[in-house]
PDB file of C-alpha atoms and ligand atoms in Angstrom:
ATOM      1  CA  UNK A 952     -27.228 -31.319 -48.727  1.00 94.00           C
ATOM      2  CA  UNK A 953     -27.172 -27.597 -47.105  1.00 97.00           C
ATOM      3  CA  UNK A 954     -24.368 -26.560 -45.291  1.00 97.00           C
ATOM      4  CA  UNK A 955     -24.346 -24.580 -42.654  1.00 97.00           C
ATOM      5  CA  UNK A 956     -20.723 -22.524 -41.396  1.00 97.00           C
ATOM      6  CA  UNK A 957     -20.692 -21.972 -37.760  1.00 97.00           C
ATOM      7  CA  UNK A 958     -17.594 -19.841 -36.599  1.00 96.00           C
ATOM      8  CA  UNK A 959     -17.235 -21.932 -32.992  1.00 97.00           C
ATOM      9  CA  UNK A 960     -18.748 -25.121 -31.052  1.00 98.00           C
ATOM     10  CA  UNK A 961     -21.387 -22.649 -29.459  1.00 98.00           C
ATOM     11  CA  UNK A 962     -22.561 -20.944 -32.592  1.00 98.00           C
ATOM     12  CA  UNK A 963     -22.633 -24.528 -34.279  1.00 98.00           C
ATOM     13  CA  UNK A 964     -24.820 -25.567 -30.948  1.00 98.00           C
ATOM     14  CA  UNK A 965     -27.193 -22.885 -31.254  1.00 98.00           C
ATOM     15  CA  UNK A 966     -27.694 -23.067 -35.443  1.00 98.00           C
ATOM     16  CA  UNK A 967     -28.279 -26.931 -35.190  1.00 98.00           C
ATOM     17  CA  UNK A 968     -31.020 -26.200 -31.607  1.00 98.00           C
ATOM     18  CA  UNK A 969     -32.415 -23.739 -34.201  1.00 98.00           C
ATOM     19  CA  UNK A 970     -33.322 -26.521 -36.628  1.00 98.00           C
ATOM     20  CA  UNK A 971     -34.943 -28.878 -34.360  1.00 98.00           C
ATOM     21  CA  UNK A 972     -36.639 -26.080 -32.142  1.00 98.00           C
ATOM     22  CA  UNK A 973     -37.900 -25.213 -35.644  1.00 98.00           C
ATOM     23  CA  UNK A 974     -39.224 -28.821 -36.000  1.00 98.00           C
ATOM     24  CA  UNK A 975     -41.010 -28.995 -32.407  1.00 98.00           C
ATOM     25  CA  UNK A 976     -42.856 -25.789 -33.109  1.00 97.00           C
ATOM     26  CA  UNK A 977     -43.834 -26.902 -36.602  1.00 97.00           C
ATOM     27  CA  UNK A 978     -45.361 -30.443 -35.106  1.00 98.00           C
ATOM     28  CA  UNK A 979     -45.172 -30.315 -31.519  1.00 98.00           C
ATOM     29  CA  UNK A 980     -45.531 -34.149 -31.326  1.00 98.00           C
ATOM     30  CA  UNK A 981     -42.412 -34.889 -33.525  1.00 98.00           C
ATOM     31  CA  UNK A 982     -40.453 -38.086 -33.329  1.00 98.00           C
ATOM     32  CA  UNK A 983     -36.755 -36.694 -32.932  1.00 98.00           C
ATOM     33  CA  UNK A 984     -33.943 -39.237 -33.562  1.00 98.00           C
ATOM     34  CA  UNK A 985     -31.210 -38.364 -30.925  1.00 98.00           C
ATOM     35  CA  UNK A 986     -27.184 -39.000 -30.071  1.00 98.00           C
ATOM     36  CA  UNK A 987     -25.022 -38.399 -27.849  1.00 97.00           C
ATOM     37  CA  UNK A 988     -21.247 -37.903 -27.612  1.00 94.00           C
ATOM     38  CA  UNK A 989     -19.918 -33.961 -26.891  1.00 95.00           C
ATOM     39  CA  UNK A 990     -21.102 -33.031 -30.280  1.00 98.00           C
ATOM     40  CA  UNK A 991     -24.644 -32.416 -29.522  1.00 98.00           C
ATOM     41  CA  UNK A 992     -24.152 -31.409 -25.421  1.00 98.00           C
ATOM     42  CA  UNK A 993     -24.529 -27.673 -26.643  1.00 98.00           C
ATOM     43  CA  UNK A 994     -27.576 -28.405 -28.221  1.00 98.00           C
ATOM     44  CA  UNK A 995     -28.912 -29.949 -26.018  1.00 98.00           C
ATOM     45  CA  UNK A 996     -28.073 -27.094 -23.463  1.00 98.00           C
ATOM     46  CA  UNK A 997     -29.598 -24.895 -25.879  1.00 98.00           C
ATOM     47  CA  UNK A 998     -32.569 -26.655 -26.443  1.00 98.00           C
ATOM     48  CA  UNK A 999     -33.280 -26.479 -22.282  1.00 98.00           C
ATOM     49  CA  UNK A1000     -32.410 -22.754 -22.163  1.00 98.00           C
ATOM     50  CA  UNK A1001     -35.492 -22.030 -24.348  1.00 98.00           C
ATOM     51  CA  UNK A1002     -37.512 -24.413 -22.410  1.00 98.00           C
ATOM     52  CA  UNK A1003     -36.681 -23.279 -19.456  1.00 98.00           C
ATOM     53  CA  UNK A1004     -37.838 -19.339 -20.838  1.00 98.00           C
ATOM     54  CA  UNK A1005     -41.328 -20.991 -22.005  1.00 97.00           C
ATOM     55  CA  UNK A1006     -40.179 -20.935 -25.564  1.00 96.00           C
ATOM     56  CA  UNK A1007     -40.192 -24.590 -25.936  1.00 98.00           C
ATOM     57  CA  UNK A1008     -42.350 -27.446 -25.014  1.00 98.00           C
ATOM     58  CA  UNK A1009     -41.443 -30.742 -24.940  1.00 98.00           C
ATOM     59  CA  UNK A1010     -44.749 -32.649 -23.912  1.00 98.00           C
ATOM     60  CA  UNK A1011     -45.834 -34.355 -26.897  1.00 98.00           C
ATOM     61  CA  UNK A1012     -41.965 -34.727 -28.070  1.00 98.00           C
ATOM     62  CA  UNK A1013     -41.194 -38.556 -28.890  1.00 98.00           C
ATOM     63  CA  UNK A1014     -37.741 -39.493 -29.079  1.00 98.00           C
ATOM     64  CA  UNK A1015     -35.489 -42.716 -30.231  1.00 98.00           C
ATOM     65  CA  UNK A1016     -31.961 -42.751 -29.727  1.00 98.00           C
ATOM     66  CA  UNK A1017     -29.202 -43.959 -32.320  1.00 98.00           C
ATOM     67  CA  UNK A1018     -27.372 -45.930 -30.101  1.00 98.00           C
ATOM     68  CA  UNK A1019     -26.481 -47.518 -26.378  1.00 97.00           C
ATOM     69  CA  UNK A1020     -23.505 -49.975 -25.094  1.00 96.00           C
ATOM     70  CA  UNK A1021     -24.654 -53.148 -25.064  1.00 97.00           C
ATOM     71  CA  UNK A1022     -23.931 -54.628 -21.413  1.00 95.00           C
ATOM     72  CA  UNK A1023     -24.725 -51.343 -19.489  1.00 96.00           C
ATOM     73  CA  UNK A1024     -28.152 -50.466 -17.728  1.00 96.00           C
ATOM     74  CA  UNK A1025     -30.283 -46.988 -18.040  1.00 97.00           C
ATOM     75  CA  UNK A1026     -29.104 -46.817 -13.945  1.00 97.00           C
ATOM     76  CA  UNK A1027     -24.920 -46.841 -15.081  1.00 95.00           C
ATOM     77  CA  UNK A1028     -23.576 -43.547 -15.412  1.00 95.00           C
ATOM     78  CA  UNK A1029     -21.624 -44.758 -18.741  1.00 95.00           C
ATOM     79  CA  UNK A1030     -24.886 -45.383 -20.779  1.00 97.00           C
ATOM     80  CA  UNK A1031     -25.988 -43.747 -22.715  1.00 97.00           C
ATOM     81  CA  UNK A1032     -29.972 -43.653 -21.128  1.00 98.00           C
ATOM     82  CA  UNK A1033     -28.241 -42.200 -18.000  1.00 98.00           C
ATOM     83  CA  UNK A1034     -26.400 -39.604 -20.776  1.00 98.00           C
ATOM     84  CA  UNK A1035     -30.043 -38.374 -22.093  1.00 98.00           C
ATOM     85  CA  UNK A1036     -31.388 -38.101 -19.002  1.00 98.00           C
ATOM     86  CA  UNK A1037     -28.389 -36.148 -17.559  1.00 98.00           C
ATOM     87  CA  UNK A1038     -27.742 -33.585 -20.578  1.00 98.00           C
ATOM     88  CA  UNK A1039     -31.623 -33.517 -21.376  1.00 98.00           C
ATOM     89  CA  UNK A1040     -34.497 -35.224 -20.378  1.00 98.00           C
ATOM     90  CA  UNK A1041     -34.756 -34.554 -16.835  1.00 98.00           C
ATOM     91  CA  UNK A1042     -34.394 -30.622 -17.374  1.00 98.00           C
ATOM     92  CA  UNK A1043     -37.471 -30.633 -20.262  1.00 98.00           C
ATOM     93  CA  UNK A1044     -41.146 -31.670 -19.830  1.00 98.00           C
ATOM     94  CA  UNK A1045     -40.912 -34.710 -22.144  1.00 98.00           C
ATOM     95  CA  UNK A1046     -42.404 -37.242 -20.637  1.00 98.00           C
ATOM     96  CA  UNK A1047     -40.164 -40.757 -20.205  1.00 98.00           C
ATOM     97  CA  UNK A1048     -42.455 -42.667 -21.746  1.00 98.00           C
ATOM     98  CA  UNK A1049     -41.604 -41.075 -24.959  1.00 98.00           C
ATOM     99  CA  UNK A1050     -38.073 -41.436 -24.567  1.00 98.00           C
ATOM    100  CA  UNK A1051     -36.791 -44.315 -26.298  1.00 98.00           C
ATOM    101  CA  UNK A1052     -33.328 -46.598 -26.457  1.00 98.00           C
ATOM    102  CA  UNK A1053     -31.688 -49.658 -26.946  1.00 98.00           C
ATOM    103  CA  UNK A1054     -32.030 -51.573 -24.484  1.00 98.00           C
ATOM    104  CA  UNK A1055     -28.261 -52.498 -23.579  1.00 98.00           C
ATOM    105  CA  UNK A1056     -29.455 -54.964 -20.989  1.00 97.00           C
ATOM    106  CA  UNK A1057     -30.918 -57.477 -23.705  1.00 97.00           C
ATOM    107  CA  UNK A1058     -28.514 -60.146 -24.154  1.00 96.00           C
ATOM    108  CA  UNK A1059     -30.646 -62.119 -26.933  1.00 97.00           C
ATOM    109  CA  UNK A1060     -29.280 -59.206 -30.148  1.00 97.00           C
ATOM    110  CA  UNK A1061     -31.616 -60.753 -32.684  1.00 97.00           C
ATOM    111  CA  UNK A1062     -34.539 -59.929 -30.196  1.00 98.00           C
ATOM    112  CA  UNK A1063     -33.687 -56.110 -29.054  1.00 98.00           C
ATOM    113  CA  UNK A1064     -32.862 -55.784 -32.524  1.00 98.00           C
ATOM    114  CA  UNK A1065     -36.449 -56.837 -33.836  1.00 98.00           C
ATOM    115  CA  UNK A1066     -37.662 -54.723 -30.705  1.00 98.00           C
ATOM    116  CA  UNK A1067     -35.687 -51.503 -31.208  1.00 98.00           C
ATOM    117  CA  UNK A1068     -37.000 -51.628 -35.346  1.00 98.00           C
ATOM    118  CA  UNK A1069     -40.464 -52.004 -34.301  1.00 98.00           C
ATOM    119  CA  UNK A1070     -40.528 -48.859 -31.678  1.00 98.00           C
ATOM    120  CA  UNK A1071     -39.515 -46.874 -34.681  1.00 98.00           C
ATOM    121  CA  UNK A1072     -41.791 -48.407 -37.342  1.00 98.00           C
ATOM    122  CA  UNK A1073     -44.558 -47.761 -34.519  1.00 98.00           C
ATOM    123  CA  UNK A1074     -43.638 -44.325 -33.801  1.00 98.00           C
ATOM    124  CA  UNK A1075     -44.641 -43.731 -37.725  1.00 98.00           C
ATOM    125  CA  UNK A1076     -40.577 -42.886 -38.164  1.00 98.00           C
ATOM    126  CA  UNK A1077     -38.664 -40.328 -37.829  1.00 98.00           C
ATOM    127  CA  UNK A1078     -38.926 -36.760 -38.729  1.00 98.00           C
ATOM    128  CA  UNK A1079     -35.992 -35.121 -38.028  1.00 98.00           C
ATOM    129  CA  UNK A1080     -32.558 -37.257 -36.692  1.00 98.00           C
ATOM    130  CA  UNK A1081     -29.757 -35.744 -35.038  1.00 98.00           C
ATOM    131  CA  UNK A1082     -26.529 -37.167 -36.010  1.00 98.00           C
ATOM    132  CA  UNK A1083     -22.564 -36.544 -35.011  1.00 98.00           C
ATOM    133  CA  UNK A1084     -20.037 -37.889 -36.894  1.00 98.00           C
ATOM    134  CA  UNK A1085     -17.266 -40.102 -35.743  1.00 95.00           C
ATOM    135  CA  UNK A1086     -13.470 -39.322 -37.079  1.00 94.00           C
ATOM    136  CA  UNK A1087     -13.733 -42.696 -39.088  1.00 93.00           C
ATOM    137  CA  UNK A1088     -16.981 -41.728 -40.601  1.00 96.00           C
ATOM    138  CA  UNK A1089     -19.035 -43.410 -38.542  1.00 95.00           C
ATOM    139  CA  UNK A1090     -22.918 -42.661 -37.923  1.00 97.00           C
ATOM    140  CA  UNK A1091     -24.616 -43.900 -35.051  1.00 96.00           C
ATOM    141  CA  UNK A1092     -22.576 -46.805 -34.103  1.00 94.00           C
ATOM    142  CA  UNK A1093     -22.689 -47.974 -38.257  1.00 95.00           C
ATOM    143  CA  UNK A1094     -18.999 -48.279 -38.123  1.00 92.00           C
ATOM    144  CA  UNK A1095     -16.734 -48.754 -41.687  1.00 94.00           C
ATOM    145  CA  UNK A1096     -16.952 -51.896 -43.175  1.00 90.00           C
ATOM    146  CA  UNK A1097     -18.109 -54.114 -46.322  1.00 80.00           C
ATOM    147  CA  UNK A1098     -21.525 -53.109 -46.262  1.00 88.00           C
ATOM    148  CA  UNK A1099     -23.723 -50.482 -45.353  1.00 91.00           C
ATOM    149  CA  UNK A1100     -25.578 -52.095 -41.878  1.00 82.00           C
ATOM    150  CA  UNK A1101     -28.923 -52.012 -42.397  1.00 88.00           C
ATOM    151  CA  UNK A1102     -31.580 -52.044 -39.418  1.00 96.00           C
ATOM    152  CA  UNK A1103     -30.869 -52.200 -35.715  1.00 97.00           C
ATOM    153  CA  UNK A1104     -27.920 -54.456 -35.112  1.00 96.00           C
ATOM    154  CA  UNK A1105     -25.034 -55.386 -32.852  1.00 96.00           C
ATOM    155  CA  UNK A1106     -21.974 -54.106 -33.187  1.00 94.00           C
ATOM    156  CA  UNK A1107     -18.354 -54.447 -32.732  1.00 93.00           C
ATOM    157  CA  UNK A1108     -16.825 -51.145 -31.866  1.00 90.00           C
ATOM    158  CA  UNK A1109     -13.717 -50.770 -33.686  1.00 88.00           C
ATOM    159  CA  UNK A1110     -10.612 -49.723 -32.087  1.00 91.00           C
ATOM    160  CA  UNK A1111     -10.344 -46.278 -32.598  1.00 86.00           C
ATOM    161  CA  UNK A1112     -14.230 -45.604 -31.579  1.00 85.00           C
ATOM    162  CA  UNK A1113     -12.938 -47.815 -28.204  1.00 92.00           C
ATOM    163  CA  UNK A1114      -9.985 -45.125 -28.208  1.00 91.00           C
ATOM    164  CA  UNK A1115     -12.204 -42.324 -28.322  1.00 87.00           C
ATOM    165  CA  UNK A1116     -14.921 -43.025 -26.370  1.00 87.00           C
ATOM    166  CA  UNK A1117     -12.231 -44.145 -23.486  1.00 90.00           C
ATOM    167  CA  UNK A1118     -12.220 -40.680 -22.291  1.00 89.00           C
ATOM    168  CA  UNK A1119     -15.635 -41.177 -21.079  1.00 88.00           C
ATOM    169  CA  UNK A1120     -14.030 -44.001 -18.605  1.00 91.00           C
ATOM    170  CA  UNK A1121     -11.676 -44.428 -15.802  1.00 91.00           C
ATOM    171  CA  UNK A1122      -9.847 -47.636 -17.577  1.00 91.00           C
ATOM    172  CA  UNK A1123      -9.702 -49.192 -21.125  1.00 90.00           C
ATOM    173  CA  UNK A1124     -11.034 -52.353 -19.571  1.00 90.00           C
ATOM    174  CA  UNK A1125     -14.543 -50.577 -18.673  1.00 90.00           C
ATOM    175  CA  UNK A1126     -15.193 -49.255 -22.122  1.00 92.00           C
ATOM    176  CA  UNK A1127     -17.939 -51.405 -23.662  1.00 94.00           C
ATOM    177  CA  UNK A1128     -16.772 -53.501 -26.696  1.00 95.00           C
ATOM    178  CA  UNK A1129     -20.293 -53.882 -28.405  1.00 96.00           C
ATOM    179  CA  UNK A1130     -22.907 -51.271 -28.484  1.00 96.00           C
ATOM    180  CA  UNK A1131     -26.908 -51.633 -30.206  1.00 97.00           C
ATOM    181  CA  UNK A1132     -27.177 -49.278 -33.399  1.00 97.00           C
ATOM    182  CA  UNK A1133     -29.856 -48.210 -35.168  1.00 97.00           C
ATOM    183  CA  UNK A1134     -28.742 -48.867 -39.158  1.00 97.00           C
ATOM    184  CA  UNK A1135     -28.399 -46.801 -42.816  1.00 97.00           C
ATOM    185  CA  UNK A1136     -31.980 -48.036 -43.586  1.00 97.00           C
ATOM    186  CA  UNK A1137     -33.478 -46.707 -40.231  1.00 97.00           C
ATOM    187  CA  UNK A1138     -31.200 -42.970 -40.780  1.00 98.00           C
ATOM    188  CA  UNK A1139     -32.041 -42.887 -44.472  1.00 98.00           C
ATOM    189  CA  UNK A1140     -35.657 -42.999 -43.636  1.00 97.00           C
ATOM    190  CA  UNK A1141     -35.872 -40.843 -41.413  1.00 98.00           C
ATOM    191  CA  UNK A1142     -38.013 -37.579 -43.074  1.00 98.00           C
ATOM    192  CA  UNK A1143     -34.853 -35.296 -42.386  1.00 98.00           C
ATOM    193  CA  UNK A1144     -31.187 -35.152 -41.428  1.00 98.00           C
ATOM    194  CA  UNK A1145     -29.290 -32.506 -38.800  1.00 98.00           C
ATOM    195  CA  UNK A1146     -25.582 -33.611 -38.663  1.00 98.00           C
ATOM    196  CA  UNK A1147     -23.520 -31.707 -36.660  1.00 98.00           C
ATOM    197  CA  UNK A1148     -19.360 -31.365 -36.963  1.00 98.00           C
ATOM    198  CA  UNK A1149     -17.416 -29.831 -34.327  1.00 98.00           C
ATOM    199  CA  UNK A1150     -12.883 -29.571 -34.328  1.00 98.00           C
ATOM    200  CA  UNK A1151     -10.249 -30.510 -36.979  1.00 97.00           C
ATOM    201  CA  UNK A1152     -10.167 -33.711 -35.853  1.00 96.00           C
ATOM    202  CA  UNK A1153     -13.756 -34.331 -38.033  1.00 97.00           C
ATOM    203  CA  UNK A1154     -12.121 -32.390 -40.543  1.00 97.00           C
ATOM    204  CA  UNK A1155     -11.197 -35.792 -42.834  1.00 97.00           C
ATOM    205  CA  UNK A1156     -14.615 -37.063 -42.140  1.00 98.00           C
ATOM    206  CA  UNK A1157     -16.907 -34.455 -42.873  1.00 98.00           C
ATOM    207  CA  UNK A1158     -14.371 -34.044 -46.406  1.00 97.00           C
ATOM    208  CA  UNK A1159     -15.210 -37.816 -46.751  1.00 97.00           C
ATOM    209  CA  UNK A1160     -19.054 -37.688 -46.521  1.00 98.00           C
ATOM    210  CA  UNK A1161     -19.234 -34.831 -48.948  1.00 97.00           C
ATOM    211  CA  UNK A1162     -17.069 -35.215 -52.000  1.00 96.00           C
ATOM    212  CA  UNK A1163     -15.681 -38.425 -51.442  1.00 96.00           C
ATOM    213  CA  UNK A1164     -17.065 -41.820 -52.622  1.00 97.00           C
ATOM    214  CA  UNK A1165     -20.883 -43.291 -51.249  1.00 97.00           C
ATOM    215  CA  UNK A1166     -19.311 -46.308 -49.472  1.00 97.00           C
ATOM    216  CA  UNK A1167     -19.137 -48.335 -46.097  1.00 96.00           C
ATOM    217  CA  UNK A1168     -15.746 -47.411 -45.869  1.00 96.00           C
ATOM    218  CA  UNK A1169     -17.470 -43.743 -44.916  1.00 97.00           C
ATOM    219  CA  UNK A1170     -20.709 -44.928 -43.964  1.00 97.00           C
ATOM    220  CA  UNK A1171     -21.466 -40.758 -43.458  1.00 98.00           C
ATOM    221  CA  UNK A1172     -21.353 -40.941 -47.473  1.00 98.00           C
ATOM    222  CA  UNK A1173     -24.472 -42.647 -48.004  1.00 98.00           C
ATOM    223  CA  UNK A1174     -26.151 -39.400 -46.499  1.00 98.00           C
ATOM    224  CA  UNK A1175     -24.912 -38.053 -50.173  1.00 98.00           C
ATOM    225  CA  UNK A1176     -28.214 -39.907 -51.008  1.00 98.00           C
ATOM    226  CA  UNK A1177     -30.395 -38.086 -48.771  1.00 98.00           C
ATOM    227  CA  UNK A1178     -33.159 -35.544 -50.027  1.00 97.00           C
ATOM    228  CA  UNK A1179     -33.155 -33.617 -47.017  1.00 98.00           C
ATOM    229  CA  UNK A1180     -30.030 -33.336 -44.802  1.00 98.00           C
ATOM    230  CA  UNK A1181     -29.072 -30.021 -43.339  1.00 98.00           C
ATOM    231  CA  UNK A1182     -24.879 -30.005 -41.721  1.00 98.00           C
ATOM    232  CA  UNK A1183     -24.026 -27.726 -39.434  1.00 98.00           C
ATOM    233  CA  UNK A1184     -20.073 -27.354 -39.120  1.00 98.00           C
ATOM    234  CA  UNK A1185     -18.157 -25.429 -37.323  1.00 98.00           C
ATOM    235  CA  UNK A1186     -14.211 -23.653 -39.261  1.00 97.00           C
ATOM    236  CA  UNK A1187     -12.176 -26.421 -37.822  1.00 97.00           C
ATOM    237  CA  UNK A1188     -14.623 -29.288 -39.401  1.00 98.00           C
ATOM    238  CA  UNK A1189     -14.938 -27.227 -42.889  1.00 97.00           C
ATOM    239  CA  UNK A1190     -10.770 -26.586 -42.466  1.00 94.00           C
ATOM    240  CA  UNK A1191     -10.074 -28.863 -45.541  1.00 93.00           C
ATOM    241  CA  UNK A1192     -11.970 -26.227 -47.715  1.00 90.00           C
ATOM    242  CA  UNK A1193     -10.110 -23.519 -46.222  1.00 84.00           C
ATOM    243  CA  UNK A1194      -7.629 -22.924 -49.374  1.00 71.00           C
ATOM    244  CA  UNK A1195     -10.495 -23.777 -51.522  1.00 65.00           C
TER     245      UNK A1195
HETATM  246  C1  F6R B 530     -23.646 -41.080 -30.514  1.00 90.13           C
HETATM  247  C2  F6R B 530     -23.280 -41.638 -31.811  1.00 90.13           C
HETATM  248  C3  F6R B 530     -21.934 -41.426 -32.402  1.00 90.13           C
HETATM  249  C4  F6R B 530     -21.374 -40.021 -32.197  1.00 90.13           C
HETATM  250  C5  F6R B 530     -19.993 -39.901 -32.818  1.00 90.13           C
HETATM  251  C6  F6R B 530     -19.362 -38.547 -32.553  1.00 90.13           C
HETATM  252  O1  F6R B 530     -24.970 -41.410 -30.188  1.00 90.13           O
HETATM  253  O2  F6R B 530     -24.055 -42.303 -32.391  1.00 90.13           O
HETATM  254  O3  F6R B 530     -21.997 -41.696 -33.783  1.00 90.13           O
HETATM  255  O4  F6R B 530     -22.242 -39.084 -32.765  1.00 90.13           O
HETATM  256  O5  F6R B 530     -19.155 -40.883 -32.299  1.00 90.13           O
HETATM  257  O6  F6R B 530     -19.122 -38.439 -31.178  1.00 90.13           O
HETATM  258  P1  F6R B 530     -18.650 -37.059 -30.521  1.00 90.13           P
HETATM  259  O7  F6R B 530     -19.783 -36.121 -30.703  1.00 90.13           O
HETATM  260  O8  F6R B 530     -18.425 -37.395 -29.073  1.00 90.13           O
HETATM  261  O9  F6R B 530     -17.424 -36.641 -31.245  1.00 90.13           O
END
């Protein structure tokens, strides 16, 4: 693992847009594993500022996204389609039909599931994927548990993800209770690894991932096993190592 110390949220943004600019200039048709969540909004506003001077091109990009709420469609301002195309696609030249997510629509799991796993497998998998990390450990939506999920799968948000993702809606009630999440297997795969780590409040977490044990209760510690996984964190996420 290389870490990366950012001094603030922006410097963080534009160190982690380096990486993956890096990656779309190296092989302009990469497949880039995306999230969203605040974390990566600066990169992404990064990311369209270079486009936007010619220094970036997005047409061959292909994308797959970690995650959406199951229950919401691409058109609701909650999901997280709407999300991409708000903070990124519609300001690049990708074109849509390389832009892929869950489908949170599907009602029949086993099938979106089997779906979502073949998009990737047919995109020839991914080279570089973008991850946050969630104050419980959390990657994607693989939250802690007994076992380390392993493809695409349906989950069952756990209270404090519902807590924090709550600020995104006007009532507890409207917060989805299930999302689609891509597993372990399909981010351990993936040819390289950008996670990002922004505020004290990730402080526990990112300590977790790197020196603690490799287990589901911090399912960010399996990326211990990774050969290739850059971290970009800003002081407040690195705090813990302050008195080091
Ligand atoms: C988002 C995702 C989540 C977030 C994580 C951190 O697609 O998969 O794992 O990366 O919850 O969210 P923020 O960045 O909002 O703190």
């Amino acid at each position: 693992m290389r870490i990366y110390r950012a001094n603030t949220y922006e410097d963080m943004s534009r160190k982690a847009a380096n990486i993956i600019s890096a990656q779309i200039i190296m092989k302009p048709d990469a497949v880039l594993g995306l999230a969203t969540g605040s974390s990566p909004l600066g990169i992404y506003r990064q990311l369209i500022e270079w486009y936007k001077k010619g220094d970036l091109d997005f047409r061959e990009v292909r994308t797959v996204n970690l995650d959406e709420y199951k229950g919401l469609a691409p058109e609701d301002r909650h999901s997280y389609a709407y999300f991409m195309k708000e903070n990124l696609f519609d300001h690049v030249n990708i074109d849509p039909a390389n832009t892929h997510i869950p489908n949170g629509l599907e009602k029949d799991e086993a099938l979106e599931c089997a779906r979502y796993n073949e998009v990737i497998a047919g995109l020839g998998g991914i080279d570089l994927q973008l991850l946050g990390i969630g104050a419980n450990g959390h990657i994607g939506f693989n939250e802690p548990g007994e076992a380390f999920e392993k493809e695409t799968h349906c989950v069952r948000l756990t209270d404090t993800t519902i807590e924090a993702n709550a600020r995104f809606f006007e009532t507890m009630d409207q917060v989805p209770k299930y999302a689609y999440s891509t597993g372990i297997k399909n981010i351990m795969q993936a040819r390289s690894i950008l996670l990002i780590a922004s505020g004290k409040a990730k402080a526990e977490a990112v300590n977790q991932m790197l020196t603690g044990p490799i287990s589901p209760a911090c399912p960010a510690s399996i990326l211990q096993l990774h050969n290739n996984v850059s971290i970009v964190a800003d002081k407040e996420a690195l705090s813990i190592y302050d008195s080091l």
